[in-house]
PDB file of C-alpha atoms in Angstrom:
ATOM      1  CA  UNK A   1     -22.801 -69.219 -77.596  1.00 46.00           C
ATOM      2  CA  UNK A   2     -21.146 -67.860 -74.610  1.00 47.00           C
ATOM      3  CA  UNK A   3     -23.712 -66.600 -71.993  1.00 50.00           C
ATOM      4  CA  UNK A   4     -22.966 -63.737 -69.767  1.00 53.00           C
ATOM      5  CA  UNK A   5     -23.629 -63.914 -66.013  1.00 67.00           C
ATOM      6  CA  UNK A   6     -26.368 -61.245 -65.233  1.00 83.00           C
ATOM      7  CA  UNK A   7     -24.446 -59.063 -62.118  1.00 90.00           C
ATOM      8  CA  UNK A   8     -27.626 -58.497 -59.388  1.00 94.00           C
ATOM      9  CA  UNK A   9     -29.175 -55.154 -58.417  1.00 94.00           C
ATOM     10  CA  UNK A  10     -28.782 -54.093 -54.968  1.00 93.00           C
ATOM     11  CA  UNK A  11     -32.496 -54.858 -55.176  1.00 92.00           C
ATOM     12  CA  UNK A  12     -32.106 -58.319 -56.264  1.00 93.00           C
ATOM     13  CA  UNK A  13     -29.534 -58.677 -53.471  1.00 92.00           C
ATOM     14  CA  UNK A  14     -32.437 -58.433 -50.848  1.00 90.00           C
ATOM     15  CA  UNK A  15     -34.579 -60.457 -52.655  1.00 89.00           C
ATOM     16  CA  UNK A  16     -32.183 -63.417 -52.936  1.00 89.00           C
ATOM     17  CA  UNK A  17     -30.607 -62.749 -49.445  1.00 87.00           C
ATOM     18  CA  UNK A  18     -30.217 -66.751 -47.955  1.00 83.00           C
ATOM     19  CA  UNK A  19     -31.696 -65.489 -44.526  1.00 75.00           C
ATOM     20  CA  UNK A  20     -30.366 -67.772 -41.420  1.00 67.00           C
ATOM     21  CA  UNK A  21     -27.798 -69.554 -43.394  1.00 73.00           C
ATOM     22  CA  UNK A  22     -24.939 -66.806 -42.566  1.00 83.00           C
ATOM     23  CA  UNK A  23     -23.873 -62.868 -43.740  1.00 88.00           C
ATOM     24  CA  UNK A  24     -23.646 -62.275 -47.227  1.00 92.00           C
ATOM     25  CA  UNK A  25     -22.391 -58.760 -48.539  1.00 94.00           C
ATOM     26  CA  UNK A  26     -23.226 -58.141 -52.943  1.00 95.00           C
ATOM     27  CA  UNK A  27     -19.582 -57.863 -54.140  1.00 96.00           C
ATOM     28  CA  UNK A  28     -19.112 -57.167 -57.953  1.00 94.00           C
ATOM     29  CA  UNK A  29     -22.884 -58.282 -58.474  1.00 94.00           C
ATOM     30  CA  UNK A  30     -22.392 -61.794 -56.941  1.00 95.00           C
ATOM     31  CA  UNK A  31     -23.590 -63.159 -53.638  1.00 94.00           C
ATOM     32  CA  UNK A  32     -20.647 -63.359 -51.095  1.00 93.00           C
ATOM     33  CA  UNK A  33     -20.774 -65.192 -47.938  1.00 92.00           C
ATOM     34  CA  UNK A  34     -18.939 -63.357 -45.000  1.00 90.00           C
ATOM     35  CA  UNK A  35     -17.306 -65.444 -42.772  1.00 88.00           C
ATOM     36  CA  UNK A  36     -15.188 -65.001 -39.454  1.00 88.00           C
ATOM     37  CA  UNK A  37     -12.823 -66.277 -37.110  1.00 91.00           C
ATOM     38  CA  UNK A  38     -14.376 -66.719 -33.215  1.00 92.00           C
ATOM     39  CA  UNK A  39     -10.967 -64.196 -32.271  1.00 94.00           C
ATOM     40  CA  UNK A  40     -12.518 -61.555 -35.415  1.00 94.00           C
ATOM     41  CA  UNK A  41     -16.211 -61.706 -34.160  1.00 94.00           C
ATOM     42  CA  UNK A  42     -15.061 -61.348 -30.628  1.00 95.00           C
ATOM     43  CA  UNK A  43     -12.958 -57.741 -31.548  1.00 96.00           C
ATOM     44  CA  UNK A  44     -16.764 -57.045 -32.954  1.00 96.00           C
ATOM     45  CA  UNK A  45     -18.674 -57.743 -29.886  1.00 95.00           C
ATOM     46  CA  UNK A  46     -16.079 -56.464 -27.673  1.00 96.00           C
ATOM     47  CA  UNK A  47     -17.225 -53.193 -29.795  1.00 98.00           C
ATOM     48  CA  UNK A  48     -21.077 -53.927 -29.433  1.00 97.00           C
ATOM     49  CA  UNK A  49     -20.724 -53.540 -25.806  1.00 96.00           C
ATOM     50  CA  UNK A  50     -18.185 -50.785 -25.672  1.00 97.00           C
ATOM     51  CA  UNK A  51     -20.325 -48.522 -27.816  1.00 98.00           C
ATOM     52  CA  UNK A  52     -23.940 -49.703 -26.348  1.00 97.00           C
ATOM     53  CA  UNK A  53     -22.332 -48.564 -23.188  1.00 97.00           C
ATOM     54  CA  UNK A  54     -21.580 -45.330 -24.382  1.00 97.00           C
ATOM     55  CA  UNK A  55     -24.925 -44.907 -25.851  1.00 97.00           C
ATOM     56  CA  UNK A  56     -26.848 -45.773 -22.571  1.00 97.00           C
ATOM     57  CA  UNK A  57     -24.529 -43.567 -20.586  1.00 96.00           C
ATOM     58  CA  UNK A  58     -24.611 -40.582 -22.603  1.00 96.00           C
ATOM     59  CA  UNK A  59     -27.881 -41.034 -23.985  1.00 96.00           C
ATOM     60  CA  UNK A  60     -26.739 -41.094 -27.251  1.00 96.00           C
ATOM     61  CA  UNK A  61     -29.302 -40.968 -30.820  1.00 94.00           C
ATOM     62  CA  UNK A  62     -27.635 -44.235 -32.155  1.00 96.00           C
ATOM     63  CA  UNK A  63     -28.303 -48.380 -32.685  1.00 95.00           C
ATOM     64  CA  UNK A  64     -25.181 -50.319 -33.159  1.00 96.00           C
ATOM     65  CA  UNK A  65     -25.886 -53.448 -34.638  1.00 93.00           C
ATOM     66  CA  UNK A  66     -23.572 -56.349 -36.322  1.00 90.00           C
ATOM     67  CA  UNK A  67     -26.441 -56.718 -39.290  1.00 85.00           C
ATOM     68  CA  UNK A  68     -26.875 -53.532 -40.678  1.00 90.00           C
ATOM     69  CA  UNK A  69     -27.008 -54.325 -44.798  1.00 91.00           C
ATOM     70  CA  UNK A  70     -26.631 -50.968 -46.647  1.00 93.00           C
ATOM     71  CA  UNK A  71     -26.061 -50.237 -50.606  1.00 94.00           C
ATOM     72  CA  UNK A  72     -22.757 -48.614 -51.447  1.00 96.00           C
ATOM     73  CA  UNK A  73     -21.843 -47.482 -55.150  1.00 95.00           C
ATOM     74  CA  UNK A  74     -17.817 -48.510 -56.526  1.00 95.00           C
ATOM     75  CA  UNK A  75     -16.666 -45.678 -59.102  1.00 95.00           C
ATOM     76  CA  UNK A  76     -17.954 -47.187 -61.804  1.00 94.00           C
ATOM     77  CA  UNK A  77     -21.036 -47.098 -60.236  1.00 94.00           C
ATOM     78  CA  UNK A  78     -21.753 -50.415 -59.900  1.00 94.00           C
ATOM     79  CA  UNK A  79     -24.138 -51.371 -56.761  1.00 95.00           C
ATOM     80  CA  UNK A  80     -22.585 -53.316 -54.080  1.00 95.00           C
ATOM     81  CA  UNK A  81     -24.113 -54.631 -50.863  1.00 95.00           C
ATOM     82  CA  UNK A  82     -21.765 -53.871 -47.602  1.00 96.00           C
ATOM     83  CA  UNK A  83     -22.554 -55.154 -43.955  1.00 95.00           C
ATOM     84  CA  UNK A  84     -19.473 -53.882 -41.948  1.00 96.00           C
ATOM     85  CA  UNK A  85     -18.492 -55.852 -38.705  1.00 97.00           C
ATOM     86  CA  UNK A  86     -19.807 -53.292 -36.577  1.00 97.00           C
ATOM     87  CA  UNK A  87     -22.553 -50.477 -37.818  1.00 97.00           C
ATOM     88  CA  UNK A  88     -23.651 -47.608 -36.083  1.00 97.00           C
ATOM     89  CA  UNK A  89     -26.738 -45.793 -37.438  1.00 95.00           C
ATOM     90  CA  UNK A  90     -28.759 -42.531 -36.059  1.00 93.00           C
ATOM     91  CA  UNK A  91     -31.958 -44.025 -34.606  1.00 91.00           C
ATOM     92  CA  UNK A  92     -34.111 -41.368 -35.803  1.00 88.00           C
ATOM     93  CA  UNK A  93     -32.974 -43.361 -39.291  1.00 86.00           C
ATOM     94  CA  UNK A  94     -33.176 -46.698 -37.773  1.00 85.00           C
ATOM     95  CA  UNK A  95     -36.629 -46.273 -36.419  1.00 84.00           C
ATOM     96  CA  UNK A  96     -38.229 -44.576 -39.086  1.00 79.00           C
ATOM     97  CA  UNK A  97     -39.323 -48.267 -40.911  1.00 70.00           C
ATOM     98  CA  UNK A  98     -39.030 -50.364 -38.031  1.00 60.00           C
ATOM     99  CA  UNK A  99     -41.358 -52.791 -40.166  1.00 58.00           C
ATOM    100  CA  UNK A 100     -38.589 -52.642 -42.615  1.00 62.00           C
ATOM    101  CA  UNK A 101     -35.774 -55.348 -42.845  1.00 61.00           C
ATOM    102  CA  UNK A 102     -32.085 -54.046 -42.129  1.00 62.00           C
ATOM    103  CA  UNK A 103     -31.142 -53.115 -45.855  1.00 82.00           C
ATOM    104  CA  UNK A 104     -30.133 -48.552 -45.430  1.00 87.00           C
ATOM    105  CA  UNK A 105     -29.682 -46.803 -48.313  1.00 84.00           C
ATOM    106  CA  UNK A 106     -28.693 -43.785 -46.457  1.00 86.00           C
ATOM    107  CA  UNK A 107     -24.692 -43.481 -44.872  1.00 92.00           C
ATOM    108  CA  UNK A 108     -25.096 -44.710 -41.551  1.00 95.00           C
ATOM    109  CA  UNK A 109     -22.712 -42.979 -38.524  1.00 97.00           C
ATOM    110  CA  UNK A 110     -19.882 -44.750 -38.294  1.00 98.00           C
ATOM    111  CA  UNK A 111     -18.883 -48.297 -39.886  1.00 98.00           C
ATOM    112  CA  UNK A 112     -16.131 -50.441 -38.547  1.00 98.00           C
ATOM    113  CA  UNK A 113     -14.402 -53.405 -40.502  1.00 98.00           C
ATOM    114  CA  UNK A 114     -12.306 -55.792 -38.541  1.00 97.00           C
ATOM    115  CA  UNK A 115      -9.481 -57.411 -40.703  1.00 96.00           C
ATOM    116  CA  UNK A 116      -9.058 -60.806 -42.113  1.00 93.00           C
ATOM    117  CA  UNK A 117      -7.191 -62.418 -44.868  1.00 90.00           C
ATOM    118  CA  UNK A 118      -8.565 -60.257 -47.758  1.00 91.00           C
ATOM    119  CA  UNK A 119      -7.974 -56.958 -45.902  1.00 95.00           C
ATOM    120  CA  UNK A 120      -7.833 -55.517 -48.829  1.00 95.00           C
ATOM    121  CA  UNK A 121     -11.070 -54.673 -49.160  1.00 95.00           C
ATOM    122  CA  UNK A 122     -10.891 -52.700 -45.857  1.00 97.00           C
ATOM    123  CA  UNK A 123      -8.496 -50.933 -46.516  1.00 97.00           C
ATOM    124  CA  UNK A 124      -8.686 -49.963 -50.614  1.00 97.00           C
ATOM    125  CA  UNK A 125     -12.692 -51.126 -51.782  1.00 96.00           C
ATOM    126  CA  UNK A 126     -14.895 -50.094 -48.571  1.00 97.00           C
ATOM    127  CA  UNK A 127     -12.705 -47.346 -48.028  1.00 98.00           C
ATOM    128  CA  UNK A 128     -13.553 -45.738 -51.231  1.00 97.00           C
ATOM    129  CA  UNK A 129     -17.253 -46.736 -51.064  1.00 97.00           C
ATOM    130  CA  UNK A 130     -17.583 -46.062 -47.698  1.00 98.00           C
ATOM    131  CA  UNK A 131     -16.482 -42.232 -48.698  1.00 98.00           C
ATOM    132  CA  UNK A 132     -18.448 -42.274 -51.480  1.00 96.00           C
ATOM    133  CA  UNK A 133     -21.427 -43.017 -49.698  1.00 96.00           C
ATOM    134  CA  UNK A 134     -20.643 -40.460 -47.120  1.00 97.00           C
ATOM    135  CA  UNK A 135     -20.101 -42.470 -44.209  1.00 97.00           C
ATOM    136  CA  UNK A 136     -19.074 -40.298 -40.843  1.00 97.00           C
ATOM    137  CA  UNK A 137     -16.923 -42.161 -39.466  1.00 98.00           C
ATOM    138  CA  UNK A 138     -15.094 -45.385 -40.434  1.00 98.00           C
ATOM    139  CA  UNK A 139     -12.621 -47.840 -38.594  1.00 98.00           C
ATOM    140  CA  UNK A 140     -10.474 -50.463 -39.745  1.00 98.00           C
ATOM    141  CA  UNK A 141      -9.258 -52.379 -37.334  1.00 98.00           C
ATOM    142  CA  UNK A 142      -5.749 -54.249 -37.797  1.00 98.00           C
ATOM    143  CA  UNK A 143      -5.827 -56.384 -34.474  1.00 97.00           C
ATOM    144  CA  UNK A 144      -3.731 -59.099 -36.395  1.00 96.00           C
ATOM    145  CA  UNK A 145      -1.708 -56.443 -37.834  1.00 97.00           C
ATOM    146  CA  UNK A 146      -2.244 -58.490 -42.010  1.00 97.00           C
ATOM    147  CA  UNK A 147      -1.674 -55.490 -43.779  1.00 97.00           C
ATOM    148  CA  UNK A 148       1.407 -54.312 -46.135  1.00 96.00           C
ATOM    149  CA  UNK A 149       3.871 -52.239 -44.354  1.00 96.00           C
ATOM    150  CA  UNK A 150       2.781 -49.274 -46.966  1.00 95.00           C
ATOM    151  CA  UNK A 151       0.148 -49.197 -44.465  1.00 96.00           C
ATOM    152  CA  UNK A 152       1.515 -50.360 -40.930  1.00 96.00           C
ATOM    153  CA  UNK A 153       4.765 -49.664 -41.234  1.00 94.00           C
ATOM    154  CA  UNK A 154       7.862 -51.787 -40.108  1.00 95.00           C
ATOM    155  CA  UNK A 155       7.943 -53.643 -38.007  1.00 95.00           C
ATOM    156  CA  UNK A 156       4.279 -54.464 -38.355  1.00 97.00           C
ATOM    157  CA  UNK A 157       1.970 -53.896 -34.870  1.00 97.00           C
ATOM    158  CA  UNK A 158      -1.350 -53.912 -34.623  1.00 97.00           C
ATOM    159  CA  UNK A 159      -3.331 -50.709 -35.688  1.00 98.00           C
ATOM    160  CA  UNK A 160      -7.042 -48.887 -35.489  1.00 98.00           C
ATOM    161  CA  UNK A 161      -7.058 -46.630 -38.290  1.00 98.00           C
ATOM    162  CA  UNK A 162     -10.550 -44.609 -37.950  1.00 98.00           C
ATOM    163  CA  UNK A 163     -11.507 -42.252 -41.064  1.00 98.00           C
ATOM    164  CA  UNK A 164     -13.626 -39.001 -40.470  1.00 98.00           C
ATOM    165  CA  UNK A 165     -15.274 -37.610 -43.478  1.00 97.00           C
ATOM    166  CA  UNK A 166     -14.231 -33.966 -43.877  1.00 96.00           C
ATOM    167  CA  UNK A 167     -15.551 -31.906 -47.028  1.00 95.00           C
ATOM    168  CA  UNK A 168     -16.618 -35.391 -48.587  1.00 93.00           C
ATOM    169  CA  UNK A 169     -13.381 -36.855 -47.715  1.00 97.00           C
ATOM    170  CA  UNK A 170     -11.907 -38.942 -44.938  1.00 98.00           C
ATOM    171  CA  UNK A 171      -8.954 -37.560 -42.854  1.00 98.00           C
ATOM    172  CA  UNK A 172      -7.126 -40.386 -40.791  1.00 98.00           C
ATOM    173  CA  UNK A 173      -5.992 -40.942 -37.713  1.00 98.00           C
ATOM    174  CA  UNK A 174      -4.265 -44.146 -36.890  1.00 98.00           C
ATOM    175  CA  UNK A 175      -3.924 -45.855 -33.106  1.00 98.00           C
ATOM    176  CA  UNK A 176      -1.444 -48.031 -31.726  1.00 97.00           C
ATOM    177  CA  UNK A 177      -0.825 -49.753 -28.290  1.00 97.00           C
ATOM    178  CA  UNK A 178      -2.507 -48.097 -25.419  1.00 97.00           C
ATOM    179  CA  UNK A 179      -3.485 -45.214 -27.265  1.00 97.00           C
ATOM    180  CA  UNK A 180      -7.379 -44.398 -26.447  1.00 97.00           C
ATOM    181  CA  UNK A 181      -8.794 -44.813 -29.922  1.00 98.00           C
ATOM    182  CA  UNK A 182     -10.635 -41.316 -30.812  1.00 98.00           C
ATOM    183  CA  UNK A 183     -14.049 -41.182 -32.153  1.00 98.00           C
ATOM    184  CA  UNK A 184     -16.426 -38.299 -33.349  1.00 97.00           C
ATOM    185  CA  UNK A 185     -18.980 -40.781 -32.577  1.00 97.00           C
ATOM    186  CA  UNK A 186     -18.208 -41.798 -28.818  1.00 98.00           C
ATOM    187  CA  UNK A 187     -16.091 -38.788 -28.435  1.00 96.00           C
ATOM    188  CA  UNK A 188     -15.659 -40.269 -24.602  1.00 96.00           C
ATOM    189  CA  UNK A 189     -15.208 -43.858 -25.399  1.00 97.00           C
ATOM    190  CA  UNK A 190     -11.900 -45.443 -23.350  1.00 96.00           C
ATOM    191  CA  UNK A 191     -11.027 -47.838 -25.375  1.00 97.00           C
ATOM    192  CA  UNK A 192      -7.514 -48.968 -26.510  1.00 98.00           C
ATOM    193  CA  UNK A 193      -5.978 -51.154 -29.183  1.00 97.00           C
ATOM    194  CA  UNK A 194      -4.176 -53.265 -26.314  1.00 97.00           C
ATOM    195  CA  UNK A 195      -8.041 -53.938 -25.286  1.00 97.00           C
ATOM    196  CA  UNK A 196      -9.008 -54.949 -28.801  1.00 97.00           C
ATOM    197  CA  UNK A 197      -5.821 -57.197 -29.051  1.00 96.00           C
ATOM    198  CA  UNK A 198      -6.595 -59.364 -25.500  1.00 94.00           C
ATOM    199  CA  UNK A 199     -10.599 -59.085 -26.544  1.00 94.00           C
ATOM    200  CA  UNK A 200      -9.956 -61.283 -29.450  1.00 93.00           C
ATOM    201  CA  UNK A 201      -7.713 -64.058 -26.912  1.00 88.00           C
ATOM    202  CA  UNK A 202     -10.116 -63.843 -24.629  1.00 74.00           C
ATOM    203  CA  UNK A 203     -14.284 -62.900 -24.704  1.00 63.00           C
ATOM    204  CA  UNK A 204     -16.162 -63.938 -21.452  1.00 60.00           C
ATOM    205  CA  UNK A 205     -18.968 -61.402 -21.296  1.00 51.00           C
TER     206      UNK A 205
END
């Protein structure tokens, strides 16, 4: 007899989460650990700061966090288990079960995915879940410029794309260079792909 692997709940997910061994993300019901280059994590934390920044300064509603677990839904409806690089949530959310561990089942703000081998996902799978969901905002950020030129055109250079979600679905804008990325979010933020780029070479803060 054949026996069929059981796919996990988004519920099951939490329960079997291997806390302090990593990030894991539910992909296709199975238990995926996340792992990063130090040049991709420091393009995330280069982002940390640059939107913390923005929230002190403006006094923004917002938490940006690199842990924020939240349950997305593919088209066939199958529950997945998404922790983007970078995840900014309202903190009238946030705060609401501050007992409560990190897993949202709500669309947070704005959700940024920094690019690696299986970019992908990025670009075709979160994208569409990330919509579906109703995400505000969503980046993907190309520092290493991996995709297809159907996307980045040729020659390849490094791109921001960032997604707004308009009437349920996202209108893009993509960034180049030293272009100031725009955001809905940080509508003030002066940040640049150029800065991304170096930010991965170099992180000393």
């Amino acid at each position: 007899m054949v026996q069929t692997k059981t796919k996990l709940t988004f519920a099951e997910f939490l329960e079997k989460y291997p806390d302090g061994s990593g990030i894991y993300e539910l992909v296709n019901g199975e238990i995926v650990k996340v792992e990063a280059t130090r040049a991709h994590k420091n393009v995330a934390r280069f982002l940390v700061f640059g939107f913390n920044d923005e929230i002190r300064r403006l006094g923004l509603d917002y938490i940006v966090d690199k842990d924020i677990v939240f349950r997305t839904v593919t088209a066939s409806g199958q529950e997945q288990g998404r922790n983007p690089d970078v995840g900014a949530v309202k903190a009238s959310v946030w705060n609401s079960n501050v007992r409560g561990y990190g897993a949202l089942i709500e669309p947070i703000q704005l959700a940024v995915e920094v690019t690696s081998t299986n970019w992908e996902d990025d670009y075709v799978d979160k994208l569409d879940e990330y919509q579906r969901l109703g995400i505000c905002e969503y980046w993907i950020v190309d520092y290493l410029a991996l995709a297809s030129r159907a996307y980045l055109g040729n020659p390849k250079i490094p791109t921001v794309f960032v997604y707004s979600l308009e009437n349920s679905r996202y209108l893009v804008q993509s960034f180049t260079g030293n272009e100031r990325i725009i955001s809905k979010t940080f509508p003030e933020l002066e940040i640049t792909v150029e800065q991304l780029v170096l930010s991965s070479q170099i992180q000393n803060l």
